[in-house]
Backbone as ProteinMPNN parsed JSONL, in Angstrom:
{"seq_chain_A": "MPEMSLTEIFGYIASMLVALSFTMKDITRLRIVNCVGCLLFTGYGIMIDSWPVILTNGFIAGVNICYLAKSRLCPQTT", "coords_chain_A": {"N_chain_A": [[-11.824, -17.072, -21.162], [-10.565, -13.876, -20.823], [-7.195, -12.761, -21.344], [-5.111, -11.316, -18.853], [-3.202, -8.362, -18.547], [0.161, -7.695, -17.393], [0.147, -5.277, -16.097], [-2.549, -5.005, -15.279], [-2.715, -7.18, -13.5], [-0.874, -6.373, -11.564], [-2.258, -4.128, -10.58], [-4.571, -5.361, -9.522], [-3.469, -6.988, -7.493], [-2.374, -5.016, -5.841], [-4.766, -3.707, -5.093], [-6.064, -5.779, -3.671], [-4.3, -6.111, -1.495], [-4.424, -3.597, -0.203], [-7.158, -3.539, 0.473], [-7.254, -5.839, 2.108], [-5.638, -4.987, 4.206], [-7.296, -3.337, 5.699], [-8.834, -5.05, 7.149], [-7.471, -5.855, 9.317], [-6.608, -6.066, 12.764], [-4.329, -5.482, 14.245], [-2.361, -2.701, 14.376], [0.26, -2.28, 13.457], [0.729, -4.391, 11.68], [-1.338, -3.809, 9.895], [-0.429, -1.347, 8.856], [1.951, -2.176, 7.585], [1.066, -4.021, 5.596], [-0.695, -2.356, 4.204], [1.101, -0.42, 3.338], [2.747, -1.881, 1.579], [0.808, -2.51, -0.341], [0.192, 0.116, -1.193], [2.662, 0.891, -2.262], [2.808, -0.901, -4.383], [0.592, 0.043, -5.783], [1.585, 2.549, -6.441], [3.586, 1.795, -8.227], [1.884, 0.681, -10.145], [0.523, 2.991, -10.913], [2.619, 4.312, -12.168], [3.008, 2.576, -14.302], [0.627, 2.974, -15.743], [0.778, 5.591, -16.223], [-0.361, 7.605, -14.492], [-0.642, 10.334, -12.687], [-2.269, 11.154, -10.418], [-2.76, 8.671, -9.113], [-0.148, 7.83, -8.585], [0.883, 9.931, -6.917], [-0.968, 10.053, -4.733], [-0.902, 7.414, -3.611], [1.831, 7.133, -3.194], [2.211, 9.11, -1.267], [0.592, 8.093, 0.853], [1.963, 5.701, 1.374], [4.359, 6.808, 2.286], [3.467, 8.067, 4.657], [2.698, 5.798, 6.121], [5.219, 4.56, 6.378], [6.579, 6.488, 7.906], [5.09, 6.424, 10.343], [5.527, 3.732, 11.035], [8.312, 3.743, 11.414], [8.478, 5.581, 13.506], [7.094, 4.192, 15.526], [8.823, 2.094, 15.844], [11.172, 3.316, 16.73], [10.351, 4.663, 19.026], [8.883, 2.895, 20.995], [5.738, 2.327, 22.543], [5.026, 2.012, 25.959], [2.984, -0.18, 27.618]], "CA_chain_A": [[-11.397, -16.077, -20.182], [-9.583, -12.98, -21.439], [-5.894, -12.668, -20.675], [-4.843, -10.059, -18.161], [-1.848, -7.858, -18.722], [0.945, -7.559, -16.172], [-0.32, -4.044, -15.453], [-3.803, -5.308, -14.584], [-2.394, -8.074, -12.385], [-0.251, -5.499, -10.572], [-3.328, -3.322, -9.985], [-5.43, -6.226, -8.708], [-2.735, -7.383, -6.279], [-2.338, -3.813, -4.995], [-6.118, -3.516, -4.551], [-6.33, -6.808, -2.665], [-3.51, -5.84, -0.294], [-4.985, -2.431, 0.487], [-8.428, -3.972, 1.074], [-6.921, -6.775, 3.18], [-5.068, -4.264, 5.344], [-8.364, -2.75, 6.501], [-9.48, -6.083, 7.961], [-6.539, -6.227, 10.379], [-6.751, -5.387, 14.053], [-3.004, -5.029, 14.677], [-2.052, -1.497, 13.595], [1.554, -2.416, 12.783], [0.508, -5.273, 10.527], [-2.158, -3.042, 8.961], [0.429, -0.371, 8.165], [2.902, -2.872, 6.701], [0.347, -4.545, 4.431], [-1.184, -1.204, 3.464], [2.259, 0.215, 2.701], [3.115, -2.709, 0.417], [-0.234, -2.265, -1.335], [0.363, 1.471, -1.739], [3.856, 0.898, -3.117], [2.415, -1.568, -5.627], [-0.274, 0.984, -6.499], [2.456, 3.574, -7.013], [4.14, 1.159, -9.433], [0.774, 0.586, -11.099], [0.32, 4.35, -11.427], [3.707, 4.576, -13.121], [2.737, 1.76, -15.491], [-0.479, 3.542, -16.526], [1.087, 7.017, -16.355], [-1.427, 8.346, -13.814], [-0.073, 11.083, -11.571], [-3.074, 11.088, -9.181], [-2.52, 7.372, -8.464], [1.243, 7.835, -8.111], [1.058, 10.867, -5.805], [-1.783, 9.674, -3.586], [-0.406, 6.195, -2.982], [3.178, 7.418, -2.701], [2.046, 9.856, -0.023], [0.085, 7.188, 1.889], [3.071, 4.805, 1.725], [5.274, 7.602, 3.106], [2.866, 8.219, 5.99], [2.833, 4.499, 6.79], [6.633, 4.353, 6.715], [6.896, 7.384, 9.027], [4.498, 5.894, 11.569], [6.214, 2.486, 11.391], [9.625, 4.118, 11.948], [8.245, 6.208, 14.805], [6.741, 3.157, 16.505], [10.017, 1.264, 16.054], [12.138, 4.098, 17.488], [9.783, 5.063, 20.31], [7.775, 1.99, 21.319], [4.923, 2.726, 23.704], [4.987, 1.027, 27.051], [1.635, -0.311, 28.183]], "C_chain_A": [[-10.335, -15.182, -20.828], [-8.284, -12.937, -20.629], [-5.747, -11.304, -20.021], [-3.401, -9.655, -18.423], [-1.144, -7.807, -17.37], [0.491, -6.325, -15.389], [-1.607, -4.297, -14.666], [-3.561, -6.188, -13.365], [-1.796, -7.27, -11.239], [-1.317, -4.695, -9.833], [-4.239, -4.15, -9.087], [-4.741, -6.66, -7.419], [-2.662, -6.206, -5.313], [-3.687, -3.579, -4.329], [-6.411, -4.514, -3.44], [-5.553, -6.54, -1.378], [-4.058, -4.657, 0.489], [-6.295, -2.813, 1.171], [-8.172, -4.903, 2.259], [-6.411, -6.046, 4.413], [-6.159, -3.692, 6.256], [-9.127, -3.776, 7.33], [-8.642, -6.445, 9.183], [-6.754, -5.401, 11.636], [-5.43, -4.824, 14.549], [-2.557, -3.879, 13.781], [-0.724, -1.607, 12.86], [1.405, -3.28, 11.538], [-0.32, -4.557, 9.467], [-1.286, -2.079, 8.157], [1.405, -1.031, 7.2], [2.199, -3.344, 5.435], [-0.176, -3.4, 3.569], [-0.049, -0.515, 2.712], [2.696, -0.561, 1.461], [2.089, -2.509, -0.699], [-0.094, -0.897, -1.989], [1.588, 1.571, -2.64], [3.564, 0.197, -4.448], [1.501, -0.664, -6.457], [0.54, 2.12, -7.12], [3.105, 3.047, -8.289], [3.1, 1.037, -10.532], [0.514, 1.955, -11.733], [1.395, 4.743, -12.429], [3.45, 3.827, -14.421], [1.643, 2.365, -16.37], [-0.327, 5.052, -16.707], [-0.031, 7.887, -15.77], [-0.859, 9.032, -12.572], [-0.945, 11.079, -10.318], [-2.86, 9.781, -8.417], [-1.126, 7.344, -7.853], [1.372, 8.695, -6.854], [0.282, 10.449, -4.558], [-1.199, 8.463, -2.865], [1.033, 6.336, -2.503], [3.134, 8.158, -1.375], [1.599, 8.936, 1.112], [1.183, 6.212, 2.325], [4.071, 5.542, 2.613], [4.761, 7.802, 4.523], [3.003, 6.914, 6.77], [4.268, 4.254, 7.239], [7.035, 5.23, 7.896], [6.347, 6.846, 10.344], [5.159, 4.585, 11.997], [7.593, 2.78, 11.995], [9.477, 4.727, 13.341], [7.927, 5.155, 15.865], [7.924, 2.242, 16.799], [11.026, 1.989, 16.935], [11.652, 4.45, 18.889], [8.619, 4.149, 20.672], [7.047, 2.459, 22.578], [4.938, 1.622, 24.724], [3.591, 1.006, 27.628], [1.591, -1.475, 29.13]], "O_chain_A": [[-9.321, -15.677, -21.322], [-8.285, -13.059, -19.404], [-6.189, -10.284, -20.55], [-2.505, -10.495, -18.509], [-1.792, -7.87, -16.325], [0.459, -6.342, -14.159], [-1.739, -3.855, -13.524], [-4.148, -5.958, -12.308], [-2.164, -7.461, -10.08], [-1.284, -4.591, -8.607], [-4.635, -3.695, -8.013], [-5.373, -6.694, -6.363], [-2.863, -6.373, -4.11], [-3.748, -3.286, -3.136], [-6.942, -4.146, -2.391], [-6.09, -6.722, -0.285], [-4.147, -4.712, 1.716], [-6.518, -2.45, 2.326], [-8.812, -4.766, 3.302], [-6.714, -6.44, 5.539], [-5.954, -3.58, 7.464], [-9.983, -3.404, 8.133], [-9.066, -7.263, 10.0], [-7.042, -4.205, 11.579], [-5.416, -3.786, 15.21], [-2.393, -4.054, 12.574], [-0.588, -1.083, 11.754], [1.902, -2.93, 10.468], [-0.042, -4.679, 8.274], [-1.39, -2.006, 6.932], [1.658, -0.505, 6.116], [2.677, -3.099, 4.327], [-0.11, -3.465, 2.341], [-0.228, -0.079, 1.575], [2.979, 0.03, 0.419], [2.456, -2.357, -1.864], [-0.246, -0.768, -3.204], [1.557, 2.257, -3.662], [4.014, 0.641, -5.504], [1.617, -0.609, -7.682], [0.214, 2.596, -8.207], [3.172, 3.746, -9.3], [3.394, 1.26, -11.707], [0.312, 2.058, -12.943], [1.117, 5.421, -13.418], [3.647, 4.369, -15.509], [1.715, 2.282, -17.596], [-1.2, 5.708, -17.275], [-0.572, 8.77, -16.435], [-0.627, 8.395, -11.545], [-0.395, 11.005, -9.22], [-2.787, 9.794, -7.188], [-0.95, 6.883, -6.725], [1.909, 8.243, -5.843], [0.818, 10.488, -3.451], [-1.023, 8.488, -1.647], [1.415, 5.722, -1.506], [3.917, 7.875, -0.469], [2.156, 8.988, 2.208], [1.318, 5.927, 3.515], [4.577, 4.975, 3.582], [5.528, 7.718, 5.482], [3.379, 6.924, 7.942], [4.502, 3.79, 8.355], [7.749, 4.776, 8.79], [7.059, 6.816, 11.348], [5.334, 4.346, 13.191], [7.995, 2.143, 12.968], [10.257, 4.424, 14.244], [8.441, 5.225, 16.982], [8.014, 1.676, 17.889], [11.666, 1.373, 17.787], [12.446, 4.526, 19.828], [7.47, 4.591, 20.656], [7.661, 2.923, 23.539], [4.87, 0.44, 24.387], [3.07, 2.029, 28.072], [0.545, -1.758, 29.713]]}, "name": "protein", "num_of_chains": 1, "seq": "MPEMSLTEIFGYIASMLVALSFTMKDITRLRIVNCVGCLLFTGYGIMIDSWPVILTNGFIAGVNICYLAKSRLCPQTT"}
C-alpha cells in the first residue's frame, strides 16, 4: 500500500466531511460539518497552491458562517 502524504490525507478528510454533510437532515448540523470540510479544503488548496480550491471553499465556508450566525442571532420561532 503506497504511503499517503499529509496533503492527501487532508484532502480526503475534507472530501469525506463535505460529502457527509449532504446526508444530514438538520440544516444547522449540515452547515457546521460542511463549513469544517470547506475550511479543511481551503487549507488543502493552500497546501497544493490552488487558487480555485482556496477561493471556492473559502467562499462557501463564509456563506455557511454567515447563515449560522444569522440563525444564532435571529432564531425562527415555529
